[in-house]
Every structure is written in C-alpha cells, then in structure tokens.
Amino acid sequence: MSLNVGRLQVVTRNLRHLRGRGFGGSWDSRCQAVRAQSTLTSDDTHNHSPLPSTSTPDPILAEDEPVLPELDKSKPLIYTQPPNPLWKPGQRSENEKSDVKRKLWNMGDTTPRDAYKLMTSAIVPRPIAFVSTISSEGIPNLAPFSYFSMVSHNPPMISVSFSLSKWRPKDTRENILSTKQFTVNMISESFVEAANATSVESPATTDEWILSGLTPEPSITVKPPLVQESAINFECELYSFQDICAPNSSRITTTVMLGLIKHVHVREDVLDESGETVDPGKLRPVSRLGGIRYGRLTDAFELPRIDWSNLGGVYNGLLG
C-alpha cells in the first residue's frame, strides 16, 4: 500500500495531537485511536484496506489540513545582520512585552510527563548525541539522546543524560557502565530519519545498525564503532557518572554521564578554510525541539566579543 508524503504528514499530526492531549501508548494504539475518532469500522482497521481515492473524503485526514512543503535541501546557511544591529548598552528591548501575563508552573506539583513536555519545548534547540555502545556480551546498540552538551574543552569532555524507565533499563546507560566506552556521532540532515529509527523501544537484542541502514566504522581506541555517515565522531571513555533521584525518593530517575573525549574524527569536507574548525553550513546539523519536531540551521549572525576597556566608561555613564 502506498501513501504519499502529504497524507502521511497529516496522519502524523493527528497522532501527535492525541499524544499532546495525554494519549500515550504504542504507535499501533495511537493509530487505532485516530481511526476511532474518524469513525472507521473495525473491518477498516484490521483488514488493511487500501486508502480511499482522492475523490472520496478520507475520514482519517482533515480536509483543511495543509500539506507541508518538501524540505529544500539546497538552501544554504546564510549569514545576516544581528536582530538589532543598532542596539546600544542600556537600551531596552524593542520587543519587551511586560504587559503579557506569564503562566506559572510549580514544578514540585508538576507531573514528570508534563515537566517533560514543558522543558523539552522550552529548552531548544538541543544538539543530539547519536551514541554507539557495545554491551559486555558484545551486542551493539545505537540511539539518539538530546540531553547532551559540551562540558569542557580542558579536559575535552561531553555530558549525556539518560532518563530511566520503571519497566526496563536503558541499554546505552547499561552498556557504558559495564564497558566504560562509547562514541558520540553528530547527526546531519542527510541521515536524520535513519537516526530517528534507532530511538524505537525495542528488545535489547535488536541491532539498530541493521534497522537504520547506517554503517559502522572501527574506532581507534574504543570498541564501539563510529557512524560512517556522520561527519563528526567522538571516541569517549566514561569519566564519571551521577545517578539522580527525585527529592524524597530513592528511585533513580536519571543518570548523568561525563565522557572524556579520546579522539575526534572530522570529515575534511565540513572543515572551514583554516582546517581547524567546523563550518556549520557544511555540517548541516540537526537539533531537537519539543514534541516530534526537529530543527535545521539555515540562518546565522555574528556578535562581537565585548571588551570591558571599551564598555567600562559607557557603564559608568549609565550609572549617572
């Protein structure tokens, strides 16, 4: 059965709408809920009938839903002026909205589910660590994590956090704790769908490399392989970790891991002219937003570093 891109996008938005209303469950169960909302019969649900023709109203798809445009792969990274190039120290923002009410969340009374929805939509964009590990039994694992950041350049170090489930351990976490090794691979536009496929909750014996179609490449000092399709790869050893519990609880809900970077592999075609730094326009990185949204980098601007020797007098003038 074929399904064009526009129709698939509308179905996905219907599923996302249900999830936003608090409807969890598996992909199949959410699909069934969409169908139920659309008054499909049980025969339509279970017999995999072909989709109606374009001349027949489709009960699953809202007719007024816009079809998303295709992604423009040729769009380059463009450098522009900053948002307020004439701004001066002490000048109030033109977009200040002091009269707009703020909604308040008391995080002590907020459920983990609602905290997740709020924080992952507010703390954006987030870089994505595509983590490759191998279990102590030799089983490979590949998964993306957006609770990820650079910690330090001296020593070179990154952090990755893992949210833990009540029902099963996080394979990546368990593998790193047992072997003390992992690689982090940066995700670009060209293989983001393949990377997303590895986020599926699957049995521990599942080989995500096969599922994604991505290519493992040997590392130099650690056993977990690099992702060949990734333009930047970090070989890491576990430096330290911290298990975190919610206040007044002994159940571990999160583990923060620090990885000491042993080697960095950078494909030469994403380096700038100096050969010493990465050109973001060539890397075409992908970031995580809230929900099932992702972002790409198509606009950027530069701001000069501020020198206090030039700003000190201006500051004293503002003090009067």
Short mmCIF file of N, CA, C and O in Angstrom, two decimals, residues 131-143 171-172 175 202-210 216 223-225:
data_model
loop_
_atom_site.label_atom_id
_atom_site.label_comp_id
_atom_site.label_asym_id
_atom_site.label_seq_id
_atom_site.Cartn_x
_atom_site.Cartn_y
_atom_site.Cartn_z
N VAL A 131 24.60 8.00 20.06
CA VAL A 131 25.54 7.24 20.88
C VAL A 131 25.62 5.79 20.44
O VAL A 131 24.60 5.09 20.35
N SER A 132 26.84 5.36 20.19
CA SER A 132 27.12 3.96 19.83
C SER A 132 27.81 3.28 21.00
O SER A 132 28.79 3.80 21.55
N THR A 133 27.28 2.12 21.40
CA THR A 133 27.86 1.35 22.50
C THR A 133 27.85 -0.13 22.15
O THR A 133 27.21 -0.56 21.18
N ILE A 134 28.56 -0.91 22.96
CA ILE A 134 28.55 -2.37 22.85
C ILE A 134 28.39 -2.93 24.25
O ILE A 134 29.08 -2.49 25.18
N SER A 135 27.50 -3.87 24.42
CA SER A 135 27.29 -4.47 25.74
C SER A 135 28.47 -5.38 26.10
O SER A 135 29.30 -5.71 25.25
N SER A 136 28.52 -5.78 27.36
CA SER A 136 29.59 -6.69 27.80
C SER A 136 29.49 -8.04 27.12
O SER A 136 30.46 -8.79 27.07
N GLU A 137 28.29 -8.35 26.56
CA GLU A 137 28.11 -9.61 25.82
C GLU A 137 28.42 -9.44 24.33
O GLU A 137 28.28 -10.36 23.54
N GLY A 138 28.80 -8.21 23.92
CA GLY A 138 29.16 -7.96 22.53
C GLY A 138 28.02 -7.51 21.64
O GLY A 138 28.17 -7.46 20.42
N ILE A 139 26.85 -7.17 22.24
CA ILE A 139 25.70 -6.74 21.45
C ILE A 139 25.79 -5.24 21.19
O ILE A 139 25.89 -4.45 22.13
N PRO A 140 25.78 -4.79 19.91
CA PRO A 140 25.88 -3.36 19.62
C PRO A 140 24.56 -2.63 19.88
O PRO A 140 23.49 -3.22 19.82
N ASN A 141 24.67 -1.35 20.16
CA ASN A 141 23.49 -0.52 20.38
C ASN A 141 23.75 0.86 19.81
O ASN A 141 24.87 1.37 19.88
N LEU A 142 22.71 1.47 19.26
CA LEU A 142 22.82 2.80 18.66
C LEU A 142 21.55 3.56 18.97
O LEU A 142 20.45 3.07 18.70
N ALA A 143 21.67 4.75 19.56
CA ALA A 143 20.48 5.50 19.96
C ALA A 143 20.80 6.99 20.09
O ALA A 143 21.91 7.37 20.47
N ASP A 171 19.47 0.66 27.61
CA ASP A 171 20.58 -0.15 27.11
C ASP A 171 21.87 0.65 27.01
O ASP A 171 22.94 0.16 27.39
N THR A 172 21.80 1.86 26.50
CA THR A 172 23.00 2.67 26.34
C THR A 172 23.67 2.93 27.68
O THR A 172 24.89 2.81 27.83
N ASN A 175 25.29 -0.28 28.98
CA ASN A 175 26.50 -0.62 28.22
C ASN A 175 27.68 0.24 28.63
O ASN A 175 28.81 -0.25 28.78
N SER A 202 12.90 -1.11 21.59
CA SER A 202 12.97 -2.47 21.05
C SER A 202 13.64 -3.40 22.05
O SER A 202 14.27 -2.94 23.02
N PRO A 203 13.54 -4.71 21.84
CA PRO A 203 14.25 -5.65 22.71
C PRO A 203 15.74 -5.38 22.73
O PRO A 203 16.31 -4.87 21.74
N ALA A 204 16.39 -5.72 23.83
CA ALA A 204 17.81 -5.42 24.00
C ALA A 204 18.67 -6.10 22.94
O ALA A 204 19.79 -5.65 22.66
N THR A 205 18.18 -7.17 22.35
CA THR A 205 18.95 -7.90 21.34
C THR A 205 18.82 -7.30 19.95
O THR A 205 19.46 -7.78 19.01
N THR A 206 18.00 -6.26 19.79
CA THR A 206 17.81 -5.64 18.48
C THR A 206 19.08 -4.93 18.04
O THR A 206 19.71 -4.21 18.82
N ASP A 207 19.47 -5.12 16.79
CA ASP A 207 20.63 -4.43 16.23
C ASP A 207 20.15 -3.20 15.46
O ASP A 207 19.64 -3.30 14.35
N GLU A 208 20.28 -2.03 16.08
CA GLU A 208 19.80 -0.79 15.46
C GLU A 208 20.58 -0.42 14.20
O GLU A 208 20.10 0.35 13.38
N TRP A 209 21.78 -0.95 14.07
CA TRP A 209 22.54 -0.70 12.84
C TRP A 209 21.81 -1.28 11.63
O TRP A 209 21.74 -0.65 10.57
N ILE A 210 21.27 -2.46 11.81
CA ILE A 210 20.51 -3.09 10.72
C ILE A 210 19.24 -2.31 10.45
O ILE A 210 18.87 -2.04 9.30
N PRO A 216 28.63 0.94 10.41
CA PRO A 216 29.62 1.02 11.49
C PRO A 216 31.04 1.10 10.94
O PRO A 216 31.37 0.43 9.96
N LYS A 223 36.00 0.23 21.68
CA LYS A 223 35.38 -0.86 20.92
C LYS A 223 34.12 -0.43 20.15
O LYS A 223 33.91 -0.88 19.03
N PRO A 224 33.26 0.41 20.72
CA PRO A 224 32.06 0.81 19.97
C PRO A 224 32.44 1.50 18.67
O PRO A 224 33.35 2.35 18.66
N PRO A 225 31.77 1.17 17.58
CA PRO A 225 32.12 1.76 16.29
C PRO A 225 31.61 3.19 16.13
O PRO A 225 30.73 3.65 16.87
#
